[in-house]
Short mmCIF file of C-alpha atoms and ligand atoms in Angstrom, two decimals:
data_model
loop_
_atom_site.label_atom_id
_atom_site.label_comp_id
_atom_site.label_asym_id
_atom_site.label_seq_id
_atom_site.Cartn_x
_atom_site.Cartn_y
_atom_site.Cartn_z
CA MET A 1 71.16 111.50 75.82
CA ASN A 2 74.56 110.86 77.33
CA LEU A 3 74.97 107.49 78.96
CA PHE A 4 75.54 107.40 82.49
CA LYS A 5 78.94 106.33 83.85
CA ALA A 6 80.20 104.98 87.16
CA PRO A 7 81.07 108.05 89.26
CA ARG A 8 84.66 109.34 88.97
CA GLY A 9 86.96 107.32 91.30
CA THR A 10 84.61 104.24 91.64
CA ALA A 11 84.77 100.93 89.39
CA ASP A 12 82.33 98.28 88.57
CA ILE A 13 83.71 94.85 89.41
CA LEU A 14 82.81 92.71 86.41
CA PRO A 15 82.26 88.92 86.41
CA ASP A 16 85.88 88.38 84.68
CA GLU A 17 87.46 90.07 87.71
CA GLN A 18 85.35 88.29 90.40
CA PRO A 19 87.75 85.46 90.67
CA TYR A 20 90.49 87.67 92.25
CA TRP A 21 87.86 88.95 94.88
CA ARG A 22 86.58 85.65 95.83
CA TYR A 23 90.43 84.35 96.21
CA ILE A 24 91.22 87.41 98.40
CA GLU A 25 88.03 86.90 100.62
CA GLY A 26 88.66 83.16 100.94
CA ARG A 27 92.31 83.77 102.33
CA ALA A 28 90.93 86.48 104.45
CA LEU A 29 88.43 84.18 106.05
CA GLU A 30 90.92 81.46 106.46
CA ILE A 31 93.46 83.91 108.20
CA CYS A 32 90.68 85.12 110.36
CA ARG A 33 89.90 81.64 111.49
CA LEU A 34 93.33 80.82 112.28
CA TYR A 35 93.76 83.85 114.56
CA GLY A 36 90.40 83.78 116.09
CA PHE A 37 88.45 86.72 114.60
CA SER A 38 84.73 86.98 114.34
CA ARG A 39 83.11 88.86 111.49
CA ILE A 40 81.23 92.09 112.26
CA SER A 41 79.29 94.31 109.46
CA THR A 42 78.52 97.98 110.35
CA PRO A 43 76.56 100.46 108.28
CA ILE A 44 77.79 102.22 105.43
CA PHE A 45 77.25 105.62 106.85
CA GLU A 46 77.42 106.96 110.58
CA GLU A 47 77.17 110.18 112.34
CA ALA A 48 79.83 112.51 110.96
CA GLY A 49 81.01 113.30 114.62
CA LEU A 50 82.37 109.70 115.09
CA PHE A 51 84.91 110.35 112.62
CA LEU A 52 85.55 113.99 113.53
CA ARG A 53 86.31 112.99 116.95
CA SER A 54 88.37 109.77 116.16
CA VAL A 55 90.20 110.07 112.77
CA GLY A 56 90.75 113.92 113.57
CA GLU A 57 89.59 117.23 112.14
CA GLY A 58 92.98 118.07 111.01
CA THR A 59 93.59 114.88 108.89
CA ASP A 60 93.07 115.04 105.11
CA ILE A 61 90.69 112.17 105.50
CA VAL A 62 88.14 114.21 107.60
CA SER A 63 89.06 117.79 106.33
CA LYS A 64 89.22 117.19 102.58
CA GLU A 65 88.04 113.57 101.80
CA MET A 66 84.95 112.65 103.74
CA TYR A 67 81.54 112.35 101.86
CA ILE A 68 79.64 114.31 104.49
CA PHE A 69 75.63 115.22 104.04
CA LYS A 70 72.80 116.14 105.99
CA ASP A 71 69.93 113.57 105.92
CA ARG A 72 66.34 114.55 105.74
CA SER A 73 66.05 115.09 109.52
CA ASP A 74 69.12 117.53 109.31
CA ASN A 75 71.38 114.95 111.03
CA GLU A 76 75.05 115.45 109.82
CA MET A 77 76.03 111.93 108.40
CA ALA A 78 79.21 110.71 106.60
CA LEU A 79 79.82 107.71 104.31
CA ARG A 80 82.34 105.64 106.17
CA PRO A 81 85.78 106.91 105.43
CA GLU A 82 87.40 104.05 107.41
CA GLY A 83 86.35 100.93 109.34
CA THR A 84 88.00 101.24 112.97
CA ALA A 85 85.96 103.87 114.49
CA PRO A 86 82.66 102.31 113.43
CA VAL A 87 83.76 98.92 114.98
CA CYS A 88 84.73 100.74 118.33
CA ARG A 89 81.35 102.51 118.19
CA ALA A 90 79.72 98.96 117.89
CA TYR A 91 81.89 97.64 120.71
CA LEU A 92 80.75 100.22 122.91
CA GLU A 93 77.04 100.20 121.75
CA HIS A 94 76.81 96.45 122.32
CA GLY A 95 78.65 96.22 125.61
CA MET A 96 81.29 94.20 124.25
CA ASP A 97 83.59 95.28 127.00
CA ASN A 98 81.64 92.70 129.11
CA LEU A 99 83.06 89.92 127.00
CA PRO A 100 86.31 88.25 127.66
CA GLN A 101 89.04 90.76 126.27
CA PRO A 102 90.48 91.14 123.78
CA VAL A 103 87.36 91.05 121.43
CA LYS A 104 88.62 90.15 117.98
CA LEU A 105 86.65 91.45 115.04
CA PHE A 106 87.09 91.39 111.26
CA TYR A 107 85.19 93.02 108.45
CA PHE A 108 84.82 93.60 104.67
CA ALA A 109 83.89 97.10 104.07
CA ASP A 110 83.33 99.67 101.32
CA ILE A 111 85.23 102.94 102.30
CA PHE A 112 84.61 106.27 100.67
CA ARG A 113 87.30 109.01 100.37
CA TYR A 114 87.02 112.06 98.09
CA GLU A 115 90.60 111.56 96.77
CA ARG A 116 92.36 112.42 93.35
CA PRO A 117 91.82 109.12 91.63
CA GLN A 118 94.70 107.39 90.16
CA ALA A 119 95.95 103.86 89.92
CA GLY A 120 95.21 101.98 93.08
CA ARG A 121 93.58 105.02 94.60
CA TYR A 122 89.84 105.24 94.41
CA ARG A 123 86.89 107.34 95.79
CA GLN A 124 84.98 104.13 96.82
CA HIS A 125 87.46 101.31 97.71
CA HIS A 126 87.31 98.05 99.72
CA GLN A 127 89.03 97.03 102.76
CA PHE A 128 89.55 93.83 104.81
CA GLY A 129 90.24 94.85 108.34
CA CYS A 130 90.75 93.24 111.81
CA GLU A 131 90.57 94.95 115.24
CA ALA A 132 91.59 93.46 118.59
CA ILE A 133 90.00 95.45 121.21
CA GLY A 134 90.63 95.51 124.93
CA ASP A 135 94.22 94.30 125.52
CA GLN A 136 97.33 96.71 125.57
CA SER A 137 99.98 93.95 125.61
CA PRO A 138 102.62 94.28 122.79
CA VAL A 139 102.03 90.36 122.29
CA LEU A 140 98.90 91.54 120.50
CA ASP A 141 100.72 94.18 118.34
CA ALA A 142 103.06 91.29 117.08
CA GLU A 143 100.19 88.99 116.67
CA ILE A 144 98.27 91.49 114.40
CA ILE A 145 101.56 92.22 112.40
CA HIS A 146 102.13 88.64 111.91
CA MET A 147 98.40 88.13 110.64
CA ALA A 148 98.82 90.98 108.26
CA LEU A 149 102.13 89.41 106.90
CA SER A 150 100.78 85.88 106.87
CA PHE A 151 97.59 87.13 105.04
CA PHE A 152 99.73 88.77 102.21
CA GLU A 153 101.84 85.65 101.86
CA SER A 154 98.96 83.25 101.76
CA LEU A 155 97.88 85.28 98.68
CA GLY A 156 101.26 84.52 97.15
CA LEU A 157 102.39 88.06 97.18
CA THR A 158 106.07 88.66 97.54
CA ASN A 159 108.34 91.76 97.34
CA PHE A 160 106.77 93.87 100.15
CA SER A 161 108.14 95.26 103.18
CA LEU A 162 106.98 96.04 106.91
CA GLN A 163 107.44 99.58 107.83
CA LEU A 164 107.36 100.17 111.48
CA ASN A 165 107.44 103.12 113.91
CA SER A 166 106.21 104.00 117.54
CA ILE A 167 104.64 107.52 117.81
CA GLY A 168 103.99 107.39 121.50
CA CYS A 169 101.16 108.27 123.56
CA LYS A 170 99.75 111.27 124.89
CA LYS A 171 102.18 111.55 127.69
CA CYS A 172 105.40 111.73 125.40
CA ARG A 173 103.91 112.96 122.31
CA PRO A 174 103.84 116.67 123.44
CA GLY A 175 107.68 116.52 123.77
CA HIS A 176 108.05 115.20 120.45
CA LEU A 177 105.68 117.81 118.75
CA GLN A 178 107.63 120.49 120.53
CA LYS A 179 110.83 119.24 118.97
CA LEU A 180 109.27 119.03 115.64
CA LYS A 181 107.90 122.50 115.76
CA GLU A 182 111.37 123.88 116.78
CA HIS A 183 113.16 121.89 113.86
CA TYR A 184 110.47 123.16 111.37
CA ALA A 185 110.06 126.77 112.54
CA PRO A 186 113.14 128.26 110.67
CA LEU A 187 112.29 126.14 107.58
CA ARG A 188 108.72 127.53 107.41
CA GLU A 189 109.20 129.42 104.16
CA GLN A 190 110.47 126.43 102.15
CA LEU A 191 107.48 124.31 103.24
CA CYS A 192 104.41 123.68 101.06
CA ASP A 193 101.01 125.49 101.74
CA ASP A 194 99.55 122.29 103.43
CA CYS A 195 102.81 121.85 105.74
CA ARG A 196 102.66 125.50 106.63
CA ILE A 197 99.20 124.71 108.26
CA ARG A 198 100.32 121.43 109.45
CA LEU A 199 102.95 123.21 111.44
CA GLU A 200 100.14 125.19 113.40
CA LYS A 201 97.61 122.54 113.66
CA ASN A 202 99.12 119.03 113.54
CA PRO A 203 102.77 119.00 113.32
CA LEU A 204 103.06 115.05 113.23
CA ARG A 205 101.57 115.24 109.88
CA LEU A 206 104.71 117.05 108.69
CA LEU A 207 106.47 113.94 108.42
CA ASP A 208 103.99 112.49 106.01
CA CYS A 209 104.14 115.06 103.37
CA LYS A 210 104.98 113.69 99.92
CA LYS A 211 105.77 117.12 98.23
CA PRO A 212 109.53 117.20 97.10
CA ALA A 213 110.02 120.62 98.90
CA CYS A 214 109.25 119.16 102.16
CA GLN A 215 111.25 115.93 101.83
CA SER A 216 114.54 116.75 103.34
CA ALA A 217 113.03 118.75 106.27
CA ALA A 218 111.06 115.58 107.10
CA ASP A 219 114.05 113.22 106.66
CA LEU A 220 116.24 115.31 109.14
CA ALA A 221 113.21 115.75 111.69
CA PRO A 222 113.45 114.67 115.30
CA LYS A 223 112.26 110.96 115.62
CA SER A 224 109.24 110.11 117.51
CA ALA A 225 110.97 106.76 118.66
CA ASP A 226 113.76 108.97 120.41
CA TYR A 227 111.11 110.63 122.78
CA LEU A 228 109.02 107.84 123.87
CA CYS A 229 108.03 107.76 127.58
CA PRO A 230 109.51 104.76 129.61
CA GLU A 231 106.20 102.91 129.13
CA CYS A 232 106.07 103.49 125.39
CA GLY A 233 109.80 102.68 125.12
CA ARG A 234 109.23 99.14 126.90
CA HIS A 235 106.30 98.63 124.82
CA PHE A 236 108.25 99.19 121.56
CA GLU A 237 111.18 97.14 122.68
CA SER A 238 109.05 94.07 123.68
CA LEU A 239 107.22 94.27 120.27
CA LYS A 240 110.62 94.28 118.49
CA SER A 241 111.80 91.21 120.48
CA TYR A 242 108.61 89.28 119.63
CA LEU A 243 108.98 90.21 115.99
CA ALA A 244 112.56 89.02 116.21
CA ALA A 245 111.23 85.76 117.80
CA LEU A 246 108.92 85.40 114.79
CA LYS A 247 111.60 86.25 112.43
CA ILE A 248 109.86 89.14 111.10
CA LYS A 249 111.98 91.89 109.42
CA PHE A 250 110.92 95.26 109.50
CA VAL A 251 112.11 98.76 108.36
CA LEU A 252 112.21 101.35 111.14
CA ASN A 253 110.70 104.30 109.39
CA HIS A 254 110.65 107.48 111.66
CA ARG A 255 108.47 109.25 108.95
CA LEU A 256 105.66 106.79 109.28
CA VAL A 257 102.79 108.50 111.03
CA ARG A 258 99.62 107.31 109.20
CA GLY A 259 96.93 109.57 108.06
CA LEU A 260 94.52 109.16 111.10
CA ASP A 261 94.91 110.89 114.47
CA TYR A 262 93.81 108.02 116.72
CA TYR A 263 96.97 106.01 116.54
CA THR A 264 99.15 105.69 119.77
CA LYS A 265 102.42 103.76 120.14
CA THR A 266 102.71 101.18 117.32
CA VAL A 267 102.04 102.09 113.63
CA PHE A 268 102.92 100.07 110.53
CA GLU A 269 102.42 99.67 106.95
CA ILE A 270 103.10 96.97 104.40
CA GLN A 271 104.42 98.56 101.32
CA PRO A 272 105.18 96.81 98.01
CA ALA A 273 108.85 97.17 96.99
CA ASP A 274 108.10 99.25 94.04
CA GLY A 275 105.91 101.74 95.49
CA GLY A 276 105.87 104.13 98.57
CA SER A 277 103.28 104.91 101.18
CA GLN A 278 101.03 106.06 98.57
CA SER A 279 100.71 102.41 97.39
CA ALA A 280 100.50 100.58 100.73
CA LEU A 281 98.93 97.21 100.56
CA GLY A 282 97.63 97.59 104.10
CA GLY A 283 98.42 99.40 107.34
CA GLY A 284 97.23 99.71 110.95
CA GLY A 285 98.54 100.32 114.57
CA ARG A 286 97.61 100.66 118.19
CA TYR A 287 94.68 103.19 119.15
CA ASP A 288 94.61 103.09 122.92
CA ASP A 289 92.72 106.52 123.19
CA LEU A 290 90.06 105.99 120.39
CA ILE A 291 87.30 104.46 122.50
CA ALA A 292 87.63 107.24 124.98
CA MET A 293 87.62 109.78 122.24
CA ILE A 294 84.22 108.48 121.06
CA GLY A 295 82.79 108.50 124.79
CA GLY A 296 83.89 105.24 126.32
CA LYS A 297 85.91 104.48 129.17
CA PRO A 298 89.64 104.02 128.09
CA VAL A 299 89.95 100.68 126.24
CA PRO A 300 92.99 99.84 124.18
CA GLY A 301 92.94 98.36 120.62
CA ILE A 302 95.18 97.52 117.77
CA GLY A 303 94.17 96.45 114.09
CA PHE A 304 95.03 96.85 110.44
CA ALA A 305 93.33 97.06 107.06
CA ALA A 306 94.26 95.91 103.69
CA GLY A 307 93.08 97.58 100.54
CA LEU A 308 91.45 95.00 98.27
CA GLU A 309 91.91 96.88 95.03
CA ARG A 310 95.61 97.28 95.79
CA ILE A 311 95.91 93.45 96.39
CA VAL A 312 94.15 92.85 93.00
CA LEU A 313 96.44 95.14 91.37
CA ASN A 314 99.80 93.44 92.84
CA LEU A 315 98.22 89.94 92.20
CA LYS A 316 98.00 90.94 88.48
CA THR A 317 101.42 92.63 88.31
CA GLN A 318 103.07 89.60 90.09
CA ASN A 319 101.33 87.28 87.71
CA ILE A 320 99.58 85.29 90.40
CA LYS A 321 96.87 83.04 88.98
CA VAL A 322 93.72 82.48 90.63
CA ALA A 323 91.03 79.78 90.25
CA PRO A 324 88.34 80.87 87.28
CA VAL A 325 84.69 80.97 87.96
CA GLU A 326 83.18 77.72 87.66
CA ARG A 327 81.34 77.29 84.44
CA PRO A 328 77.81 75.70 84.21
CA ALA A 329 78.25 71.91 83.44
CA VAL A 330 75.56 71.90 80.63
CA TYR A 331 73.67 73.90 78.16
CA LEU A 332 70.00 72.85 77.30
CA ALA A 333 69.22 73.66 73.91
CA CYS A 334 65.72 72.93 72.44
CA LEU A 335 63.62 73.08 69.16
CA GLY A 336 59.97 74.16 69.19
CA ASP A 337 57.42 75.05 71.90
CA ASP A 338 56.71 71.68 73.16
CA ALA A 339 60.46 70.97 73.49
CA ARG A 340 60.87 74.14 75.34
CA ALA A 341 58.38 73.12 78.11
CA GLU A 342 60.23 69.79 78.27
CA ALA A 343 63.57 71.68 78.67
CA VAL A 344 62.12 73.66 81.44
CA LYS A 345 61.13 70.41 83.24
CA VAL A 346 64.62 68.70 82.53
CA SER A 347 66.33 71.84 84.07
CA ALA A 348 64.55 71.41 87.23
CA VAL A 349 65.49 67.78 87.54
CA LEU A 350 69.11 68.63 86.93
CA ARG A 351 69.30 71.54 89.24
CA ALA A 352 67.60 69.50 92.11
CA GLU A 353 70.72 67.18 91.65
CA ASP A 354 72.94 70.06 92.21
CA ILE A 355 73.93 70.38 88.54
CA ALA A 356 74.73 74.01 87.32
CA LEU A 357 73.27 74.64 83.87
CA LEU A 358 72.17 77.25 81.37
CA ILE A 359 68.82 76.95 79.54
CA SER A 360 68.18 78.33 76.08
CA SER A 361 64.87 80.09 75.54
CA GLY A 362 64.90 78.05 72.32
CA GLU A 363 63.95 80.86 70.13
CA ARG A 364 66.77 80.93 67.97
CA SER A 365 68.21 78.09 65.48
CA LEU A 366 70.09 74.99 67.03
CA LYS A 367 73.19 76.29 65.39
CA ALA A 368 72.96 79.67 67.38
CA GLN A 369 72.02 77.77 70.60
CA LEU A 370 75.08 75.68 70.09
CA ARG A 371 77.27 78.84 69.35
CA ASN A 372 75.96 80.27 72.63
CA ALA A 373 76.80 76.80 74.43
CA ASN A 374 80.39 77.17 73.14
CA THR A 375 80.70 80.85 74.31
CA ALA A 376 79.43 79.73 77.75
CA GLY A 377 82.25 77.15 77.95
CA VAL A 378 80.17 74.39 78.95
CA ARG A 379 81.48 70.79 78.32
CA TYR A 380 78.11 69.51 77.17
CA ALA A 381 75.06 70.70 75.46
CA ALA A 382 71.74 68.55 76.02
CA ILE A 383 69.41 69.10 72.97
CA ILE A 384 65.72 68.35 73.18
CA GLY A 385 63.80 68.12 69.83
CA GLY A 386 60.58 66.21 68.62
CA ASP A 387 62.22 62.55 68.75
CA GLU A 388 63.72 63.13 72.11
CA MET A 389 60.45 64.41 73.73
CA LYS A 390 58.71 61.22 72.39
CA ALA A 391 61.52 59.06 73.72
CA GLY A 392 61.68 60.97 77.10
CA THR A 393 65.48 61.42 76.31
CA VAL A 394 67.91 64.15 75.43
CA MET A 395 70.61 64.32 72.81
CA VAL A 396 73.98 64.96 74.68
CA ARG A 397 76.58 66.50 72.61
CA ASN A 398 80.34 66.72 73.83
CA MET A 399 81.22 70.16 72.91
CA GLU A 400 84.78 69.43 72.58
CA THR A 401 84.56 66.39 70.31
CA GLY A 402 81.31 66.95 68.71
CA GLU A 403 80.16 63.22 69.65
CA GLN A 404 76.52 62.95 70.35
CA GLN A 405 74.73 60.25 72.63
CA GLU A 406 71.07 59.96 73.30
CA MET A 407 70.26 59.20 77.10
CA ARG A 408 67.59 59.68 79.86
CA PRO A 409 67.97 62.66 81.97
CA ASP A 410 68.89 60.40 85.06
CA GLU A 411 71.78 58.99 82.95
CA LEU A 412 72.83 62.69 82.18
CA VAL A 413 72.93 63.44 85.83
CA VAL A 414 75.27 60.37 86.35
CA LEU A 415 77.59 61.60 83.27
CA LEU A 416 77.75 65.12 84.65
CA LYS A 417 78.53 64.02 88.28
CA ASP A 418 81.21 61.63 86.91
CA ALA A 419 82.66 64.51 84.87
CA LYS A 420 83.01 66.91 88.05
P1 HAM B 501 94.41 103.30 105.90
O1 HAM B 501 95.79 103.19 105.74
O2 HAM B 501 93.72 104.60 105.63
O3 HAM B 501 93.86 102.69 107.25
O4 HAM B 501 93.81 102.32 104.80
C1 HAM B 501 94.12 100.98 104.80
C2 HAM B 501 94.37 100.36 103.31
O5 HAM B 501 93.30 100.76 102.50
C3 HAM B 501 95.54 101.09 102.73
O6 HAM B 501 96.67 100.58 103.21
C4 HAM B 501 95.42 100.84 101.19
O7 HAM B 501 95.79 99.47 100.98
C5 HAM B 501 93.76 101.03 101.18
N1 HAM B 501 93.46 102.09 100.72
C6 HAM B 501 93.36 103.52 101.39
N2 HAM B 501 92.84 104.40 100.64
C7 HAM B 501 92.53 103.90 99.50
C8 HAM B 501 92.06 104.43 98.34
N3 HAM B 501 91.63 105.79 98.10
N4 HAM B 501 91.91 103.63 97.07
C9 HAM B 501 92.35 102.38 97.32
N5 HAM B 501 92.71 101.79 98.36
C10 HAM B 501 92.93 102.58 99.53
C11 HAM B 501 92.86 102.60 107.86
O8 HAM B 501 91.74 102.97 107.12
C12 HAM B 501 92.77 102.08 109.11
N6 HAM B 501 91.29 102.13 109.68
C13 HAM B 501 93.44 100.74 109.31
C14 HAM B 501 93.36 100.37 110.62
C15 HAM B 501 92.53 99.30 111.14
N7 HAM B 501 93.98 100.65 111.80
C16 HAM B 501 93.79 100.03 112.92
N8 HAM B 501 92.71 99.07 112.46
#
């Protein structure tokens, strides 16, 4: 029989990898405390319609990548392909519009996209995301961008750039889209198949195409920032002035449109120097129409999300060391049935004193048990045999020096606490 494997594009995160994840989560929690964000968790699946209406039917995420299925009551459901729409759904469902605005929420979420797996691109990945809902001021755009950059810096990462653009709003975007169509129409024959469809259905996406044949057309295309209405123009100018005040450098990237349809005004990505938008560490933007798209009254919002697998990848390539997993302090070895019962009792005494330990089942030779202790990386082994049982003691062996010393369990507690 063939052995089962993790599904293509997914990965097990084994114990050796966990320190990276714990490190990233710790920094994320710290950043959220500093910027006043509270944690939210939403279900791993939602009604598919939530994403059709917000992320958009013309996006790759919805049209090609969403894990969509009918449940046993024939409801159309989707595994979460992104985290923003579910948070906005929860904001509406729980009447958070009655709270002081903006409501600032963060999450860690498993995200599912049926993509072609490659380095840093998975079918199930993990995001740390933040959403600030209920305020349209560009101050908040600057704050979110500052927060995203501070997060990556706090991880020790260097060598990344902030890519920034404004894609306007429903008032000014039609003018830009018209110009895009006029620019692309004579070039139609040289475009890839996807771009020909984009030209009809979703011209903004043309700018995002990664195919070499479409690059020059996209580079020379009309820029959204040149077609902003006065309000979007002022918003973008204010944002840039706040970024200057914060000494944040950015690259104005007119081809940055992001892969989700709900964005308005500000969009941004954080890209490692040696990759493109395909390897972005994180991205986000403003979504002032999203809540209305999913049935609420208009409420503005802005947020960003970072891909944790991409961060782990970059921590490794940049050789950033993270604290290893804490090893148990002691390994309890025992010889014979009676000693085994005694070891179980001693283990309870030590754990009640907050001492992490491993206990052997004692069914192997002492030599084999000590070998296990060595592999586990403990500093001490405590051995219980017949003599120790009679004396109510344990034989404590320093695994590094091999020195042994007999002592009572309460003395072992003191030794281990001092060694911490
Ligand atoms: P996104 O750019 O689609 O944005 O995803 C955010 C980040 O998740 C990316 O920058 C990347 O680091 C990571 N990521 C995306 N797809 C994959 C994948 N297949 N494998 C590994 N990592 C991946 C959003 O999802 C928006 N909801 C972000 C946002 C929050 N906008 C406003 N608020």
